[in-house]
Coordinates of C-alpha atoms in Angstrom, one line a residue:
M1 CA -42.7 15.4 -1.1
R2 CA -39.9 14.9 -3.5
I3 CA -36.2 15.0 -2.6
D4 CA -34.3 17.9 -4.2
A5 CA -30.6 17.3 -4.0
Y6 CA -29.9 20.9 -4.7
E7 CA -32.2 22.8 -2.4
D8 CA -31.0 24.7 0.6
P9 CA -30.5 22.2 3.4
G10 CA -31.3 24.7 6.1
T11 CA -29.4 25.6 9.3
P12 CA -28.6 22.5 11.3
D13 CA -29.0 22.3 15.1
R14 CA -25.4 22.1 16.4
R15 CA -26.3 21.8 20.1
G16 CA -25.8 18.1 20.2
G17 CA -26.2 14.7 18.5
W18 CA -29.8 14.2 19.6
R19 CA -30.8 17.7 18.6
Y20 CA -29.2 17.2 15.2
L21 CA -31.2 14.0 14.6
A22 CA -34.3 15.9 15.7
W23 CA -33.5 18.7 13.2
L24 CA -33.3 16.1 10.4
V25 CA -36.8 14.9 11.3
R26 CA -38.2 18.5 11.5
R27 CA -36.8 19.4 8.1
Q28 CA -39.0 16.7 6.5
W29 CA -41.8 16.4 9.1
P30 CA -44.6 15.7 6.6
R31 CA -42.7 12.7 5.2
C32 CA -41.8 11.5 8.7
L33 CA -45.4 11.8 9.8
A34 CA -46.5 9.8 6.8
A35 CA -44.0 7.1 7.7
A36 CA -45.1 7.0 11.3
V37 CA -48.8 6.7 10.3
L38 CA -48.1 4.0 7.7
S39 CA -45.9 2.0 10.0
S40 CA -48.5 2.3 12.9
V41 CA -51.4 1.2 10.7
W42 CA -49.3 -1.6 9.2
M43 CA -48.3 -3.0 12.6
V44 CA -51.7 -2.6 14.1
L45 CA -53.2 -4.6 11.2
L46 CA -50.6 -7.3 11.9
A47 CA -52.1 -7.6 15.3
A48 CA -55.7 -7.4 13.9
T49 CA -55.2 -10.6 12.0
P50 CA -55.2 -12.8 15.1
Y51 CA -58.3 -10.9 16.3
L52 CA -60.2 -11.8 13.1
M53 CA -59.0 -15.4 13.3
A54 CA -60.4 -15.7 16.8
R55 CA -63.7 -14.3 15.7
A56 CA -63.7 -16.8 12.8
V57 CA -63.1 -19.7 15.2
D58 CA -65.6 -18.7 17.9
H59 CA -68.4 -17.4 15.6
G60 CA -67.9 -19.5 12.5
L61 CA -65.9 -22.7 12.9
E62 CA -67.0 -23.8 16.3
P63 CA -70.8 -23.3 15.9
G64 CA -70.5 -24.5 12.2
D65 CA -71.8 -21.2 10.8
L66 CA -70.4 -21.3 7.2
G67 CA -71.6 -17.8 6.4
A68 CA -69.9 -16.2 9.4
L69 CA -66.7 -18.2 8.8
T70 CA -66.7 -17.0 5.2
G71 CA -67.2 -13.4 6.2
W72 CA -64.4 -13.4 8.8
A73 CA -62.1 -15.3 6.4
G74 CA -62.8 -12.6 3.7
A75 CA -62.0 -9.9 6.2
M76 CA -58.7 -11.6 6.9
V77 CA -57.9 -11.6 3.2
A78 CA -58.8 -7.9 2.8
V79 CA -56.7 -7.0 5.8
G80 CA -53.8 -9.0 4.4
C81 CA -54.0 -7.3 1.0
A82 CA -54.3 -3.8 2.6
N83 CA -51.3 -4.6 4.8
A84 CA -49.2 -5.7 1.8
W85 CA -49.9 -2.3 0.2
L86 CA -49.2 -0.5 3.5
G87 CA -45.9 -2.4 3.9
M88 CA -44.8 -1.4 0.4
M89 CA -45.7 2.3 1.0
R90 CA -44.0 2.3 4.5
H91 CA -40.8 1.0 3.0
R92 CA -40.9 3.5 0.2
T93 CA -41.5 6.4 2.5
M94 CA -38.8 5.3 4.9
T95 CA -36.3 5.0 2.0
K96 CA -37.1 8.6 1.1
V97 CA -36.6 9.7 4.8
R98 CA -33.2 8.1 4.8
M99 CA -32.2 9.6 1.5
D100 CA -33.3 13.0 2.6
A101 CA -31.3 12.7 5.8
N102 CA -28.3 11.5 3.8
F103 CA -28.4 14.3 1.2
R104 CA -29.1 16.9 3.8
T105 CA -26.2 15.9 6.0
V106 CA -23.8 15.7 3.0
K107 CA -24.9 19.2 1.9
V108 CA -24.4 20.8 5.3
V109 CA -21.0 19.1 5.8
V110 CA -19.8 20.1 2.3
G111 CA -21.2 23.6 2.7
H112 CA -19.5 24.1 6.0
A113 CA -16.2 22.7 4.7
T114 CA -16.5 25.3 1.9
R115 CA -17.1 28.1 4.4
L116 CA -14.1 27.0 6.5
G117 CA -11.9 27.3 3.4
A118 CA -8.2 27.4 4.1
A119 CA -8.9 27.0 7.8
L120 CA -10.2 23.5 7.3
R121 CA -6.9 21.7 7.2
G122 CA -5.6 23.5 10.3
Q123 CA -8.6 22.4 12.4
V124 CA -9.5 18.9 11.3
G125 CA -7.6 16.1 9.7
T126 CA -8.4 14.6 6.3
G127 CA -9.2 11.2 7.9
E128 CA -11.9 12.8 10.0
V129 CA -13.6 14.4 7.0
V130 CA -13.4 11.2 5.1
T131 CA -14.8 9.2 8.0
I132 CA -17.7 11.6 8.3
G133 CA -18.5 11.4 4.6
V134 CA -18.1 7.7 4.2
G135 CA -19.4 6.2 7.4
D136 CA -21.2 8.8 9.7
V137 CA -23.5 10.1 7.1
Q138 CA -24.8 6.6 6.3
T139 CA -25.1 5.8 10.0
I140 CA -27.2 8.9 10.7
S141 CA -29.6 8.3 7.8
T142 CA -30.1 4.7 8.9
S143 CA -30.8 5.7 12.5
L144 CA -33.9 7.6 11.3
T145 CA -35.7 4.2 11.0
A146 CA -36.9 5.1 14.5
V147 CA -39.2 7.7 12.9
G148 CA -41.5 5.2 11.1
P149 CA -41.1 1.7 12.5
G150 CA -40.1 2.9 15.9
I151 CA -43.3 4.9 16.4
G152 CA -45.3 2.2 14.7
A153 CA -43.9 -0.3 17.1
V154 CA -45.0 1.7 20.2
V155 CA -48.5 2.1 18.8
A156 CA -48.8 -1.6 17.8
Y157 CA -47.5 -2.6 21.3
A158 CA -50.2 -0.5 22.9
A159 CA -52.8 -1.9 20.6
V160 CA -51.8 -5.5 21.3
G161 CA -51.9 -4.7 25.0
A162 CA -55.5 -3.4 24.7
L163 CA -56.5 -6.5 22.7
M164 CA -55.0 -8.7 25.3
L165 CA -56.9 -6.8 28.0
S166 CA -60.1 -7.9 26.4
V167 CA -58.9 -11.5 26.7
S168 CA -57.2 -11.5 30.1
A169 CA -56.0 -8.7 32.4
R170 CA -53.1 -11.0 33.6
L171 CA -51.9 -11.5 30.0
A172 CA -52.2 -7.8 29.3
L173 CA -50.1 -6.9 32.4
V174 CA -47.4 -9.4 31.3
V175 CA -47.3 -7.9 27.8
L176 CA -47.3 -4.3 29.0
L177 CA -44.4 -4.9 31.5
G178 CA -42.4 -7.1 29.3
V179 CA -40.8 -4.6 26.9
P180 CA -39.9 -2.1 29.6
L181 CA -38.0 -4.9 31.3
L182 CA -36.2 -5.6 28.0
G183 CA -35.2 -1.9 28.0
V184 CA -33.8 -2.2 31.5
V185 CA -31.7 -5.2 30.4
L186 CA -30.5 -3.7 27.1
G187 CA -30.1 -0.1 28.3
P188 CA -26.6 -0.5 29.8
L189 CA -25.4 -2.3 26.7
M190 CA -26.6 0.6 24.5
G191 CA -24.6 3.0 26.6
R192 CA -21.5 0.9 26.4
L193 CA -22.0 0.6 22.6
Q194 CA -22.0 4.4 22.3
G195 CA -18.6 4.6 24.1
R196 CA -17.0 1.8 22.1
E197 CA -18.4 3.2 18.9
T198 CA -17.0 6.6 19.6
E199 CA -13.5 5.2 20.3
Y200 CA -13.7 3.1 17.1
R201 CA -14.7 6.1 15.0
E202 CA -11.9 8.3 16.3
R203 CA -9.2 5.6 15.7
Q204 CA -10.7 5.0 12.3
S205 CA -10.4 8.6 11.3
V206 CA -6.7 8.6 12.3
L207 CA -6.0 5.5 10.2
T208 CA -7.9 6.9 7.3
A209 CA -5.8 10.1 7.3
R210 CA -2.7 7.9 7.3
I211 CA -3.9 6.0 4.3
G212 CA -4.3 9.3 2.4
D213 CA -0.8 10.4 3.4
L214 CA 0.6 7.0 2.2
A215 CA -1.3 7.2 -1.1
G216 CA 0.2 10.7 -1.8
G217 CA 3.7 10.0 -0.7
L218 CA 4.3 6.3 -1.4
R219 CA 6.7 7.0 -4.3
V220 CA 8.8 9.3 -2.2
L221 CA 8.8 6.9 0.7
N222 CA 9.9 4.1 -1.6
G223 CA 12.7 6.3 -3.0
L224 CA 13.9 7.1 0.5
G225 CA 13.7 3.5 1.7
G226 CA 11.2 4.2 4.3
K227 CA 8.3 2.2 2.9
G228 CA 9.0 -0.8 5.3
L229 CA 9.0 1.4 8.4
V230 CA 5.7 3.1 7.5
A231 CA 4.2 -0.2 6.5
D232 CA 5.0 -1.7 9.9
A233 CA 3.5 1.4 11.7
F234 CA 0.4 1.1 9.5
R235 CA 0.1 -2.6 10.2
R236 CA 0.4 -2.0 14.0
D237 CA -2.3 0.8 13.9
S238 CA -4.6 -1.2 11.7
G239 CA -4.3 -4.1 14.2
L240 CA -5.3 -1.8 17.0
L241 CA -8.3 -0.7 15.0
R242 CA -9.2 -4.3 14.4
E243 CA -9.1 -5.0 18.1
Q244 CA -11.3 -2.0 18.8
G245 CA -13.7 -3.2 16.1
Y246 CA -13.8 -6.6 17.9
R247 CA -14.8 -4.8 21.1
V248 CA -17.6 -2.9 19.2
G249 CA -18.7 -6.2 17.7
A250 CA -18.8 -7.9 21.0
V251 CA -21.2 -5.4 22.4
T252 CA -23.3 -5.4 19.3
S253 CA -23.5 -9.2 19.3
W254 CA -24.8 -9.2 22.9
I255 CA -27.4 -6.7 22.0
Q256 CA -28.5 -8.7 19.0
A257 CA -28.4 -12.0 20.9
L258 CA -30.5 -10.6 23.8
G259 CA -32.7 -8.8 21.3
V260 CA -33.6 -12.1 19.8
G261 CA -33.5 -14.3 22.8
L262 CA -35.3 -12.3 25.5
P263 CA -38.3 -11.5 23.3
M264 CA -38.7 -15.2 22.6
L265 CA -38.6 -16.1 26.3
F266 CA -41.1 -13.3 26.9
L267 CA -43.4 -14.5 24.1
A268 CA -43.1 -18.1 25.3
L269 CA -44.2 -17.0 28.8
V270 CA -47.3 -15.3 27.3
T271 CA -48.1 -18.3 25.3
W272 CA -47.8 -20.6 28.3
L273 CA -50.0 -18.4 30.4
G274 CA -52.6 -18.3 27.7
A275 CA -52.6 -22.1 27.3
R276 CA -53.1 -22.5 31.1
L277 CA -56.0 -20.1 31.0
A278 CA -57.6 -22.0 28.1
A279 CA -57.1 -25.4 30.0
Q280 CA -58.8 -23.9 33.0
G281 CA -61.7 -22.7 30.9
Q282 CA -61.1 -19.0 31.6
I283 CA -60.7 -18.2 27.9
S284 CA -62.2 -19.9 24.8
V285 CA -60.3 -21.8 22.1
G286 CA -60.6 -18.8 19.7
E287 CA -59.2 -16.5 22.3
L288 CA -56.3 -19.0 22.8
V289 CA -55.7 -18.8 19.1
S290 CA -55.8 -15.0 19.2
V291 CA -53.3 -15.0 22.1
Y292 CA -50.9 -17.0 20.1
G293 CA -51.4 -14.7 17.1
Y294 CA -50.9 -11.7 19.3
V295 CA -47.7 -13.2 20.6
V296 CA -46.5 -13.7 17.0
A297 CA -47.6 -10.3 16.0
L298 CA -45.7 -8.8 19.0
G299 CA -42.5 -10.1 17.4
W300 CA -42.4 -7.3 14.9
P301 CA -42.8 -4.3 17.2
V302 CA -40.4 -5.8 19.8
A303 CA -37.8 -6.4 17.1
F304 CA -38.2 -2.9 15.8
L305 CA -37.9 -1.4 19.2
I306 CA -34.7 -3.2 19.9
E307 CA -33.4 -2.3 16.4
M308 CA -34.4 1.3 17.0
G309 CA -32.4 1.5 20.2
H310 CA -29.4 0.0 18.5
Q311 CA -29.5 2.3 15.5
L312 CA -30.2 5.4 17.6
S313 CA -27.1 4.5 19.8
R314 CA -24.9 4.4 16.7
G315 CA -26.7 7.3 15.0
V316 CA -26.2 9.7 17.9
V317 CA -22.4 8.9 18.0
A318 CA -22.2 9.7 14.3
A319 CA -24.3 12.9 14.8
R320 CA -22.0 14.1 17.5
R321 CA -19.1 13.8 15.1
V322 CA -21.0 15.8 12.5
V323 CA -22.0 18.4 15.0
A324 CA -18.4 18.7 16.3
F325 CA -17.3 19.4 12.7
L326 CA -20.1 21.9 12.1
R327 CA -19.0 23.8 15.3
L328 CA -15.6 24.6 13.7
E329 CA -15.3 28.2 12.9
P330 CA -13.5 29.9 10.0
T331 CA -10.7 32.4 10.5
P332 CA -12.3 35.5 12.1
D333 CA -12.9 38.3 9.7
E334 CA -13.2 41.6 11.4
G335 CA -12.1 43.8 8.5
T336 CA -14.0 47.0 8.0
R337 CA -11.7 49.0 5.7
D338 CA -11.7 48.7 1.9
A339 CA -8.7 47.4 0.1
P340 CA -6.7 49.9 -1.9
A341 CA -8.6 51.0 -5.0
E342 CA -5.4 51.1 -7.1
P343 CA -2.5 48.6 -7.2
A344 CA -0.5 49.0 -4.1
A345 CA 2.6 47.4 -2.4
L346 CA 2.4 44.4 -0.1
H347 CA 4.7 44.5 2.9
D348 CA 5.6 41.8 5.4
P349 CA 7.3 43.4 8.4
A350 CA 8.3 40.0 9.8
S351 CA 10.6 39.3 6.9
G352 CA 11.1 42.7 5.5
V353 CA 9.7 41.7 2.1
R354 CA 8.1 44.5 0.1
I355 CA 6.3 43.6 -3.1
L356 CA 5.9 46.5 -5.5
P357 CA 2.8 46.5 -7.7
G358 CA 3.2 45.5 -11.4
R359 CA 6.5 43.7 -10.8
L360 CA 7.6 40.1 -11.1
T361 CA 9.3 39.5 -7.7
A362 CA 11.1 36.4 -6.6
L363 CA 11.9 35.0 -3.1
A364 CA 15.0 32.9 -3.0
T365 CA 15.9 31.0 0.1
S366 CA 17.6 27.7 1.1
R367 CA 14.5 26.9 3.2
P368 CA 11.4 26.7 1.0
S369 CA 9.2 26.8 4.2
D370 CA 10.3 30.3 4.9
A371 CA 9.1 31.6 1.6
T372 CA 5.8 29.6 1.9
E373 CA 5.2 31.3 5.3
I374 CA 5.8 34.7 3.8
L375 CA 3.3 34.0 1.0
D376 CA 0.8 32.8 3.5
R377 CA 1.1 36.0 5.5
L378 CA 0.8 38.1 2.4
G379 CA -2.3 36.2 1.3
R380 CA -3.7 36.4 4.9
Y381 CA -3.7 32.7 5.5
T382 CA -1.9 33.2 8.8
P383 CA -2.1 36.0 11.3
S384 CA 0.5 38.7 10.7
D385 CA 1.2 42.5 10.6
A386 CA 1.4 42.4 6.8
T387 CA 0.0 45.5 5.0
W388 CA -1.5 46.3 1.6
G389 CA -0.6 49.9 0.8
D390 CA -0.8 51.4 4.3
I391 CA -3.7 49.2 5.4
P392 CA -3.2 46.2 7.6
L393 CA -4.5 43.1 5.9
T394 CA -6.4 42.2 9.0
D395 CA -8.5 45.4 8.6
I396 CA -9.6 44.4 5.1
P397 CA -12.7 42.2 4.7
L398 CA -11.5 38.7 3.6
P399 CA -13.7 38.5 0.5
Q400 CA -11.9 41.6 -0.9
I401 CA -8.6 39.9 -0.4
R402 CA -9.6 36.6 -1.9
S403 CA -11.0 38.3 -5.0
R404 CA -7.7 40.1 -5.7
I405 CA -4.9 38.0 -4.2
L406 CA -4.4 34.4 -5.2
V407 CA -2.0 32.1 -3.3
A408 CA -1.2 29.2 -5.7
A409 CA 0.0 26.4 -3.3
P410 CA 2.4 23.8 -4.9
E411 CA 0.2 20.9 -3.8
A412 CA -3.2 22.5 -4.4
D413 CA -5.9 19.9 -4.8
L414 CA -6.9 18.7 -8.2
F415 CA -10.4 17.2 -8.3
A416 CA -11.5 14.4 -10.7
G417 CA -13.2 15.4 -13.9
P418 CA -12.5 16.4 -17.5
L419 CA -9.3 18.4 -17.9
S420 CA -11.2 21.5 -19.0
D421 CA -13.2 21.4 -15.7
V422 CA -10.1 20.8 -13.6
I423 CA -8.4 23.8 -15.1
G424 CA -11.4 26.0 -15.3
A425 CA -12.7 25.5 -11.7
A426 CA -9.7 27.3 -10.2
D427 CA -11.7 29.3 -7.6
T428 CA -13.1 26.1 -6.0
D429 CA -9.9 24.5 -4.9
L430 CA -7.1 27.0 -5.0
R431 CA -6.1 29.0 -1.9
G432 CA -7.9 32.1 -2.9
A433 CA -9.8 33.3 -6.0
G434 CA -8.7 35.7 -8.6
N435 CA -11.0 38.1 -10.3
C436 CA -11.5 38.5 -14.0
A437 CA -10.7 42.2 -14.1
T438 CA -8.6 43.5 -17.0
S439 CA -5.6 45.8 -16.9
P440 CA -5.0 48.5 -19.5
D441 CA -1.5 47.5 -20.1
A442 CA -2.1 43.7 -20.0
P443 CA -1.6 41.6 -23.1
A444 CA -4.8 40.9 -24.8
D445 CA -4.1 37.1 -25.1
A446 CA -3.6 36.7 -21.4
R447 CA -6.7 38.7 -20.1
Q448 CA -10.2 37.5 -19.6
Q449 CA -12.0 40.2 -21.5
P450 CA -15.7 40.6 -20.6
G451 CA -17.8 38.6 -23.1
A452 CA -14.8 36.9 -24.6
D453 CA -14.9 33.3 -25.5
E454 CA -14.2 31.0 -22.5
K455 CA -12.2 28.6 -24.6
A456 CA -9.9 31.4 -25.7
H457 CA -9.1 32.2 -22.0
L458 CA -8.4 28.5 -21.4
T459 CA -6.1 28.3 -24.4
S460 CA -4.2 31.4 -23.3
A461 CA -3.7 30.0 -19.8
L462 CA -2.5 26.6 -21.2
H463 CA -0.1 28.5 -23.5
A464 CA 1.3 30.6 -20.7
A465 CA 1.9 27.4 -18.6
A466 CA 3.4 25.6 -21.5
A467 CA 0.7 22.9 -21.1
E468 CA -0.5 22.6 -24.7
D469 CA 1.5 19.4 -25.1
I470 CA -0.4 17.9 -22.2
V471 CA -3.7 18.4 -24.0
R472 CA -2.3 17.0 -27.2
A473 CA -1.0 13.9 -25.5
L474 CA -4.3 13.0 -23.9
P475 CA -6.6 10.8 -25.9
D476 CA -9.6 13.1 -25.7
G477 CA -7.8 16.4 -25.2
L478 CA -9.5 18.7 -22.8
E479 CA -12.3 16.3 -22.3
T480 CA -10.0 13.5 -21.1
P481 CA -11.1 12.4 -17.6
I482 CA -8.5 13.3 -14.9
E483 CA -8.3 11.2 -11.7
A484 CA -8.4 12.8 -8.3
Q485 CA -5.2 14.7 -7.6
A486 CA -4.4 14.1 -11.3
R487 CA -2.8 10.7 -10.5
N488 CA -2.8 9.8 -14.2
L489 CA -0.5 12.7 -14.9
S490 CA 3.2 13.1 -14.2
G491 CA 4.5 15.4 -11.6
G492 CA 5.5 18.1 -14.1
Q493 CA 2.2 17.8 -15.9
R494 CA 0.3 18.3 -12.6
Q495 CA 2.4 21.3 -11.8
R496 CA 1.7 23.0 -15.2
V497 CA -2.0 22.2 -14.8
R498 CA -2.0 24.0 -11.5
L499 CA -0.2 26.9 -13.0
A500 CA -2.6 27.1 -15.9
R501 CA -5.5 27.1 -13.5
A502 CA -4.0 29.9 -11.5
L503 CA -3.3 32.0 -14.6
L504 CA -6.9 31.4 -15.8
T505 CA -8.3 33.3 -12.8
D506 CA -6.0 36.3 -13.8
P507 CA -5.7 37.7 -10.2
E508 CA -4.5 41.2 -9.6
I509 CA -1.8 39.7 -7.3
L510 CA -0.5 36.1 -7.8
L511 CA 1.7 34.5 -5.1
A512 CA 3.1 31.2 -6.3
A513 CA 5.4 28.8 -4.5
E514 CA 7.8 26.7 -6.6
P515 CA 5.6 26.7 -9.8
T516 CA 8.3 24.9 -12.0
S517 CA 10.3 22.7 -9.6
A518 CA 9.3 19.5 -11.4
L519 CA 10.0 20.7 -15.0
D520 CA 13.0 20.0 -17.1
A521 CA 15.2 23.0 -17.9
H522 CA 13.8 23.6 -21.4
T523 CA 10.2 23.5 -20.3
E524 CA 11.0 25.7 -17.3
A525 CA 12.7 28.3 -19.5
T526 CA 9.6 28.4 -21.7
V527 CA 7.3 28.8 -18.7
A528 CA 9.4 31.6 -17.3
D529 CA 9.3 33.6 -20.5
R530 CA 5.6 33.1 -21.1
L531 CA 4.7 33.7 -17.5
K532 CA 6.5 37.1 -17.5
R533 CA 4.7 38.1 -20.7
A534 CA 1.3 36.9 -19.5
R535 CA 1.6 38.7 -16.2
K536 CA 3.1 41.9 -17.6
G537 CA 1.7 44.9 -15.6
R538 CA 0.4 42.6 -12.9
T539 CA 1.9 41.9 -9.5
T540 CA 3.5 38.4 -9.4
V541 CA 5.5 36.8 -6.6
L542 CA 7.4 33.5 -7.1
A543 CA 9.1 31.5 -4.4
A544 CA 11.9 29.8 -6.3
T545 CA 15.6 29.2 -6.5
S546 CA 15.8 28.2 -10.1
P547 CA 18.2 30.5 -12.1
L548 CA 15.8 30.4 -15.1
L549 CA 13.0 32.0 -13.0
L550 CA 15.2 34.3 -11.0
D551 CA 16.8 35.7 -14.2
R552 CA 13.3 36.8 -15.5
A553 CA 12.3 38.5 -12.2
D554 CA 12.3 42.3 -11.9
V555 CA 13.3 42.0 -8.2
V556 CA 14.8 39.2 -6.2
H557 CA 14.7 39.1 -2.4
H558 CA 17.4 36.8 -0.9
L559 CA 16.2 35.4 2.4
V560 CA 18.3 34.1 5.2
D561 CA 16.5 32.6 8.2
G562 CA 13.3 34.0 6.9
K563 CA 14.4 37.6 6.6
V564 CA 15.6 39.7 3.6
A565 CA 19.4 39.7 3.5
A566 CA 19.7 41.4 0.1
T567 CA 17.6 42.8 -2.7
G568 CA 18.3 43.4 -6.4
T569 CA 18.2 41.8 -9.7
H570 CA 19.4 38.2 -10.2
R571 CA 22.6 39.3 -11.9
E572 CA 23.3 42.0 -9.3
L573 CA 23.0 39.6 -6.5
L574 CA 25.2 37.0 -8.3
D575 CA 27.9 39.7 -8.4
T576 CA 27.6 41.1 -4.9
E577 CA 26.2 38.3 -2.6
P578 CA 28.3 35.2 -2.1
G579 CA 25.5 33.5 -0.2
Y580 CA 23.0 34.1 -3.0
R581 CA 25.6 32.9 -5.5
A582 CA 26.2 29.7 -3.6
L583 CA 22.4 29.1 -3.3
V584 CA 21.7 29.5 -7.0
A585 CA 24.8 27.5 -8.0
R586 CA 23.7 24.7 -5.7
D587 CA 20.3 24.7 -7.2
A588 CA 21.7 24.6 -10.7
E589 CA 24.2 21.8 -10.1
D590 CA 22.9 19.6 -7.3
G591 CA 19.1 20.3 -7.5
E592 CA 18.7 20.5 -11.3
P593 CA 15.0 20.1 -12.2
A594 CA 13.9 16.5 -12.9
E595 CA 12.8 15.3 -16.3
E596 CA 9.1 15.8 -17.0
G597 CA 8.1 12.3 -16.4
D598 CA 10.3 11.7 -13.3
P599 CA 7.9 11.1 -10.4
A600 CA 10.5 11.7 -7.8
R601 CA 10.0 15.4 -8.2

């Protein structure tokens, strides 16, 4: 069986950690069965070597029969060669088992994260997702070593017990009771390891999330003088994680120490008993040699059984975290009514905002969070009584909303890759996905015409976002590699890349929050003019307080405490609304857009 990294991973069993591990085994049962058979034969042949050695001593060496000695010695060489090949195949098969489990878990986690969509961040932290992807996936795949060597160890243990029975019932009894006693001693430690490991993983996910937050906001913290305070808090939390790691390490060290020490004591006891039986003449010299060989051969299965218990204890903790993530549910979608067939107004009763179709509408407020909440309600990212036409958004199936309404968040994720892919993959990482439908009155250079050249669409989006200079400044143009979150671009460049990506999808309704806040005045004016032309005849809503954007809007809603206080054009509101005038004047004087390369914005 080959491993296909792109095949359907199947539906995981989410009823618990053990059941998830069992599901991973069932999904590749032929490979797991082969691993178990190869491991079992390999370990049994390890025990067969002492048996052949005993026969060589008793039937060849002691009576001086050179022919018999040569035959038994040849059999030992053949078994050794066969076992070398079996060991190689066992290791290769187990590597495939681990890789399959790794890829399968990654696919189910990523697939579920995609299904959760915008609900992901509201239900689980970034650190938890990172911890699952970086640590838990690897731990789960490693724990599947129990499938091959674990089963082989049990088979080999039983085989050695049977061989010992042919030598001495007393020795066989000691062997058969020894490993269960080891389990009784190590069992409580395994349970304690699961508890400590769970606590460690939870604290690790919290600290990982904080690392991500620091990486994204370090410049802002430095500018505000808060870097030292955050550094102290991080140092304290990392110290607590270190102490938790020590506790996990303490339990692990006891397991490993006892796992090495107790089997040696057990095997020493068997050897001592065998030597006494030989001295008393109850077993032959060859049988004594075989007993010693059996004791040595038992080292492998005993070590594998202890390692299996250790890895399974860690694996089930990791599997429980994956299962907990897979149990998260996306926002319920109970919509049964079709969205309006024609462009229709969006209405948010909570704020009084009404968005007329085909207009460029602006939301101006002193609290940007109020405008963002309105956009989230209109895009159905939070529960509300918002309507589209006369139909409540909650009554419309979510795929219909996502295909026609796009919420362009100001901090939408930017994935690593060539710039052309970063801009062109808008539907994978924006809060919604626009369609490629055309409008009869839309400018030809801003629409994605069916069958038109994809590069032309990309060029049009870059032009509308005034982002051509970004492409020209990069060494390889559109093929220049962009880091995750576009860290190798300035704040203004990232903002224009996000805007170009949103425009490339050409949604019927575009809801954008502060799309030009990091641009200088000249670039912002260029974007405002081009955006208005590119979106002509399409519904566009901008949350902004920049006079350059507000002056281009067909309608401006002035919001106070999250509700519409006045509506009109920019110039009308300047003449009639003192509060609006003060807001816009403050933005123009005190909050003037930063220069393009200024990271503070």
